């Protein structure tokens, strides 16, 4: 599985921890920045990562900002992106099983590193269930088509 990860300055330290964790598990990843804790704008990183996932270059993406909110809203503007902000294990599992989330969003200022690593593991390991959930996810795509300009 090919993973891409990105953050703003508010998520930079957690991104570095998650990268170490991915490396310890031999998970292939690309780091789309930011590369320091200097102030940047989260939409730039949500957009860049969202485009890379929607294009099929990567199977999954992980975005991190202070809350996980701004960067997930930004990534979700890209058609084909289903970014889920998950700060608990149940949501991480459900976002894969029910929503086929292809981007996981985390907030560095909200959760601790160990919980974040556990959420990442569950989210990367869990498969989409399909079935009735396929129809619902299909309807999300139909909404994107309806409003596409
Ligand atoms: C940056 O200060 C902060 O606003 C950002 O990381 C994020 O929390 C926005 O949603």
PDB file of C-alpha atoms and ligand atoms in Angstrom:
ATOM      1  CA  UNK A   1       0.000   0.000   0.000  1.00  0.00           C
ATOM      2  CA  UNK A   2       1.312   3.468  -0.935  1.00  0.00           C
ATOM      3  CA  UNK A   3       0.622   6.165   1.645  1.00  0.00           C
ATOM      4  CA  UNK A   4       1.095   9.933   1.424  1.00  0.00           C
ATOM      5  CA  UNK A   5       1.286  12.117   4.519  1.00  0.00           C
ATOM      6  CA  UNK A   6       1.110  15.906   4.953  1.00  0.00           C
ATOM      7  CA  UNK A   7       0.580  18.479   7.672  1.00  0.00           C
ATOM      8  CA  UNK A   8       0.729  22.170   8.438  1.00  0.00           C
ATOM      9  CA  UNK A   9       2.951  23.552  11.233  1.00  0.00           C
ATOM     10  CA  UNK A  10       0.267  22.672  13.812  1.00  0.00           C
ATOM     11  CA  UNK A  11       0.581  19.011  12.854  1.00  0.00           C
ATOM     12  CA  UNK A  12       4.275  18.894  12.058  1.00  0.00           C
ATOM     13  CA  UNK A  13       5.506  17.143  15.218  1.00  0.00           C
ATOM     14  CA  UNK A  14       2.793  14.484  15.089  1.00  0.00           C
ATOM     15  CA  UNK A  15       3.530  13.947  11.382  1.00  0.00           C
ATOM     16  CA  UNK A  16       7.162  13.199  12.223  1.00  0.00           C
ATOM     17  CA  UNK A  17       6.043  10.680  14.873  1.00  0.00           C
ATOM     18  CA  UNK A  18       3.649   8.978  12.454  1.00  0.00           C
ATOM     19  CA  UNK A  19       6.406   8.817   9.824  1.00  0.00           C
ATOM     20  CA  UNK A  20       8.708   7.041  12.312  1.00  0.00           C
ATOM     21  CA  UNK A  21       5.848   4.655  13.045  1.00  0.00           C
ATOM     22  CA  UNK A  22       5.239   3.925   9.330  1.00  0.00           C
ATOM     23  CA  UNK A  23       8.962   3.305   8.856  1.00  0.00           C
ATOM     24  CA  UNK A  24       9.040   0.888  11.805  1.00  0.00           C
ATOM     25  CA  UNK A  25       6.295  -1.106  10.047  1.00  0.00           C
ATOM     26  CA  UNK A  26       7.928  -0.934   6.608  1.00  0.00           C
ATOM     27  CA  UNK A  27       4.967   0.922   5.153  1.00  0.00           C
ATOM     28  CA  UNK A  28       5.856   2.805   1.962  1.00  0.00           C
ATOM     29  CA  UNK A  29       5.074   6.519   2.235  1.00  0.00           C
ATOM     30  CA  UNK A  30       5.821   9.910   0.736  1.00  0.00           C
ATOM     31  CA  UNK A  31       6.083  13.059   2.855  1.00  0.00           C
ATOM     32  CA  UNK A  32       4.381  16.050   1.170  1.00  0.00           C
ATOM     33  CA  UNK A  33       5.481  18.479   3.897  1.00  0.00           C
ATOM     34  CA  UNK A  34       5.438  20.748   5.708  1.00  0.00           C
ATOM     35  CA  UNK A  35       9.059  20.203   6.683  1.00  0.00           C
ATOM     36  CA  UNK A  36       9.419  22.467   9.746  1.00  0.00           C
ATOM     37  CA  UNK A  37       7.251  24.100  12.409  1.00  0.00           C
ATOM     38  CA  UNK A  38       7.347  27.437  10.561  1.00  0.00           C
ATOM     39  CA  UNK A  39       3.831  28.810  10.043  1.00  0.00           C
ATOM     40  CA  UNK A  40       2.131  27.727   6.777  1.00  0.00           C
ATOM     41  CA  UNK A  41      -1.468  27.523   5.521  1.00  0.00           C
ATOM     42  CA  UNK A  42      -3.233  24.180   5.973  1.00  0.00           C
ATOM     43  CA  UNK A  43      -5.375  24.416   2.766  1.00  0.00           C
ATOM     44  CA  UNK A  44      -2.209  24.231   0.647  1.00  0.00           C
ATOM     45  CA  UNK A  45      -1.302  20.869   2.152  1.00  0.00           C
ATOM     46  CA  UNK A  46      -4.834  19.459   2.227  1.00  0.00           C
ATOM     47  CA  UNK A  47      -5.208  20.294  -1.472  1.00  0.00           C
ATOM     48  CA  UNK A  48      -1.839  18.853  -2.509  1.00  0.00           C
ATOM     49  CA  UNK A  49      -2.398  15.603  -0.629  1.00  0.00           C
ATOM     50  CA  UNK A  50      -6.029  15.352  -1.765  1.00  0.00           C
ATOM     51  CA  UNK A  51      -5.026  15.701  -5.414  1.00  0.00           C
ATOM     52  CA  UNK A  52      -2.392  12.980  -5.018  1.00  0.00           C
ATOM     53  CA  UNK A  53      -4.890  10.530  -3.505  1.00  0.00           C
ATOM     54  CA  UNK A  54      -7.725  11.370  -5.920  1.00  0.00           C
ATOM     55  CA  UNK A  55      -5.387  10.912  -8.915  1.00  0.00           C
ATOM     56  CA  UNK A  56      -4.627   7.350  -7.797  1.00  0.00           C
ATOM     57  CA  UNK A  57      -0.933   8.048  -7.206  1.00  0.00           C
ATOM     58  CA  UNK A  58      -1.433   6.867  -3.616  1.00  0.00           C
ATOM     59  CA  UNK A  59      -3.876   4.401  -2.058  1.00  0.00           C
ATOM     60  CA  UNK A  60      -4.325   6.360   1.165  1.00  0.00           C
ATOM     61  CA  UNK A  61      -3.461   9.713   2.686  1.00  0.00           C
ATOM     62  CA  UNK A  62      -2.935  11.005   6.212  1.00  0.00           C
ATOM     63  CA  UNK A  63      -3.358  14.738   6.935  1.00  0.00           C
ATOM     64  CA  UNK A  64      -2.573  16.465  10.210  1.00  0.00           C
ATOM     65  CA  UNK A  65      -3.093  20.007  11.484  1.00  0.00           C
ATOM     66  CA  UNK A  66      -3.681  21.409  14.961  1.00  0.00           C
ATOM     67  CA  UNK A  67      -7.254  20.158  15.156  1.00  0.00           C
ATOM     68  CA  UNK A  68      -7.430  18.046  11.989  1.00  0.00           C
ATOM     69  CA  UNK A  69     -10.443  20.142  10.995  1.00  0.00           C
ATOM     70  CA  UNK A  70      -9.070  22.710   8.543  1.00  0.00           C
ATOM     71  CA  UNK A  71      -6.891  20.278   6.654  1.00  0.00           C
ATOM     72  CA  UNK A  72      -9.701  17.676   6.379  1.00  0.00           C
ATOM     73  CA  UNK A  73     -12.178  20.282   5.117  1.00  0.00           C
ATOM     74  CA  UNK A  74      -9.584  21.319   2.519  1.00  0.00           C
ATOM     75  CA  UNK A  75      -8.800  17.769   1.369  1.00  0.00           C
ATOM     76  CA  UNK A  76     -12.521  17.000   1.104  1.00  0.00           C
ATOM     77  CA  UNK A  77     -12.921  19.737  -1.527  1.00  0.00           C
ATOM     78  CA  UNK A  78     -11.103  17.509  -4.014  1.00  0.00           C
ATOM     79  CA  UNK A  79     -13.596  15.235  -5.845  1.00  0.00           C
ATOM     80  CA  UNK A  80     -12.905  11.619  -4.955  1.00  0.00           C
ATOM     81  CA  UNK A  81     -11.445  12.381  -1.542  1.00  0.00           C
ATOM     82  CA  UNK A  82     -13.246  11.016   1.499  1.00  0.00           C
ATOM     83  CA  UNK A  83     -11.309  12.439   4.438  1.00  0.00           C
ATOM     84  CA  UNK A  84     -12.370  11.310   7.903  1.00  0.00           C
ATOM     85  CA  UNK A  85     -11.312  13.115  11.075  1.00  0.00           C
ATOM     86  CA  UNK A  86     -10.879  10.342  13.646  1.00  0.00           C
ATOM     87  CA  UNK A  87      -9.745  10.756  17.225  1.00  0.00           C
ATOM     88  CA  UNK A  88     -10.905   7.369  18.457  1.00  0.00           C
ATOM     89  CA  UNK A  89     -10.405   3.780  17.311  1.00  0.00           C
ATOM     90  CA  UNK A  90     -14.096   3.062  16.678  1.00  0.00           C
ATOM     91  CA  UNK A  91     -14.414   5.960  14.211  1.00  0.00           C
ATOM     92  CA  UNK A  92     -11.166   4.966  12.496  1.00  0.00           C
ATOM     93  CA  UNK A  93     -12.514   1.441  11.897  1.00  0.00           C
ATOM     94  CA  UNK A  94     -15.984   2.639  10.858  1.00  0.00           C
ATOM     95  CA  UNK A  95     -14.577   5.268   8.487  1.00  0.00           C
ATOM     96  CA  UNK A  96     -12.954   2.440   6.528  1.00  0.00           C
ATOM     97  CA  UNK A  97     -15.708  -0.184   6.827  1.00  0.00           C
ATOM     98  CA  UNK A  98     -18.658   2.123   6.116  1.00  0.00           C
ATOM     99  CA  UNK A  99     -17.301   5.214   4.338  1.00  0.00           C
ATOM    100  CA  UNK A 100     -14.302   3.788   2.483  1.00  0.00           C
ATOM    101  CA  UNK A 101     -12.353   6.814   3.716  1.00  0.00           C
ATOM    102  CA  UNK A 102      -9.213   7.283   1.657  1.00  0.00           C
ATOM    103  CA  UNK A 103      -7.781  10.059   3.819  1.00  0.00           C
ATOM    104  CA  UNK A 104      -7.362  10.005   7.610  1.00  0.00           C
ATOM    105  CA  UNK A 105      -7.228  13.363   9.401  1.00  0.00           C
ATOM    106  CA  UNK A 106      -5.706  13.845  12.857  1.00  0.00           C
ATOM    107  CA  UNK A 107      -5.294  16.826  15.193  1.00  0.00           C
ATOM    108  CA  UNK A 108      -1.942  17.124  16.945  1.00  0.00           C
ATOM    109  CA  UNK A 109      -3.410  19.462  19.576  1.00  0.00           C
ATOM    110  CA  UNK A 110      -6.253  17.048  20.312  1.00  0.00           C
ATOM    111  CA  UNK A 111      -4.798  13.573  20.851  1.00  0.00           C
ATOM    112  CA  UNK A 112      -1.596  11.995  22.118  1.00  0.00           C
ATOM    113  CA  UNK A 113       0.986  10.279  19.955  1.00  0.00           C
ATOM    114  CA  UNK A 114       0.266   6.721  21.148  1.00  0.00           C
ATOM    115  CA  UNK A 115      -3.465   6.966  20.436  1.00  0.00           C
ATOM    116  CA  UNK A 116      -2.707   8.534  17.052  1.00  0.00           C
ATOM    117  CA  UNK A 117      -0.427   5.603  16.147  1.00  0.00           C
ATOM    118  CA  UNK A 118      -3.113   3.109  17.194  1.00  0.00           C
ATOM    119  CA  UNK A 119      -5.694   4.953  15.055  1.00  0.00           C
ATOM    120  CA  UNK A 120      -3.330   4.927  12.065  1.00  0.00           C
ATOM    121  CA  UNK A 121      -2.764   1.156  12.429  1.00  0.00           C
ATOM    122  CA  UNK A 122      -6.484   0.363  12.637  1.00  0.00           C
ATOM    123  CA  UNK A 123      -7.299   2.699   9.770  1.00  0.00           C
ATOM    124  CA  UNK A 124      -4.628   1.259   7.470  1.00  0.00           C
ATOM    125  CA  UNK A 125      -5.548  -2.364   8.271  1.00  0.00           C
ATOM    126  CA  UNK A 126      -9.343  -2.122   7.973  1.00  0.00           C
ATOM    127  CA  UNK A 127     -11.046  -2.976   4.669  1.00  0.00           C
ATOM    128  CA  UNK A 128     -14.204  -1.405   3.203  1.00  0.00           C
ATOM    129  CA  UNK A 129     -17.223  -3.676   3.744  1.00  0.00           C
ATOM    130  CA  UNK A 130     -18.999  -2.796   0.493  1.00  0.00           C
ATOM    131  CA  UNK A 131     -22.602  -4.046   0.179  1.00  0.00           C
ATOM    132  CA  UNK A 132     -25.119  -1.436   1.315  1.00  0.00           C
ATOM    133  CA  UNK A 133     -22.219   0.884   2.122  1.00  0.00           C
ATOM    134  CA  UNK A 134     -21.168   0.823  -1.551  1.00  0.00           C
ATOM    135  CA  UNK A 135     -24.499   2.394  -2.532  1.00  0.00           C
ATOM    136  CA  UNK A 136     -24.110   5.143   0.081  1.00  0.00           C
ATOM    137  CA  UNK A 137     -20.535   5.933  -0.871  1.00  0.00           C
ATOM    138  CA  UNK A 138     -21.720   5.989  -4.489  1.00  0.00           C
ATOM    139  CA  UNK A 139     -24.230   8.661  -3.504  1.00  0.00           C
ATOM    140  CA  UNK A 140     -21.388  10.802  -2.136  1.00  0.00           C
ATOM    141  CA  UNK A 141     -19.796  10.575  -5.594  1.00  0.00           C
ATOM    142  CA  UNK A 142     -23.123  11.549  -7.167  1.00  0.00           C
ATOM    143  CA  UNK A 143     -23.243  14.685  -4.997  1.00  0.00           C
ATOM    144  CA  UNK A 144     -19.743  15.586  -6.226  1.00  0.00           C
ATOM    145  CA  UNK A 145     -20.880  15.126  -9.850  1.00  0.00           C
ATOM    146  CA  UNK A 146     -24.011  17.253  -9.284  1.00  0.00           C
ATOM    147  CA  UNK A 147     -22.010  20.226  -8.022  1.00  0.00           C
ATOM    148  CA  UNK A 148     -18.960  19.824 -10.274  1.00  0.00           C
ATOM    149  CA  UNK A 149     -18.379  23.013 -12.300  1.00  0.00           C
TER     150      UNK A 149
HETATM  151  C1  LIG B   1      -2.984  26.618  12.854  1.00  0.00           C
HETATM  152  O1  LIG B   1      -2.780  27.525  13.897  1.00  0.00           O
HETATM  153  C2  LIG B   1      -4.313  25.914  13.035  1.00  0.00           C
HETATM  154  O2  LIG B   1      -5.356  26.812  12.779  1.00  0.00           O
HETATM  155  C3  LIG B   1      -4.416  24.709  12.124  1.00  0.00           C
HETATM  156  O3  LIG B   1      -3.369  23.831  12.396  1.00  0.00           O
HETATM  157  C4  LIG B   1      -5.677  23.877  12.218  1.00  0.00           C
HETATM  158  O4  LIG B   1      -5.971  23.556  13.538  1.00  0.00           O
HETATM  159  C5  LIG B   1      -6.836  24.411  11.477  1.00  0.00           C
HETATM  160  O5  LIG B   1      -7.913  23.788  11.412  1.00  0.00           O
END
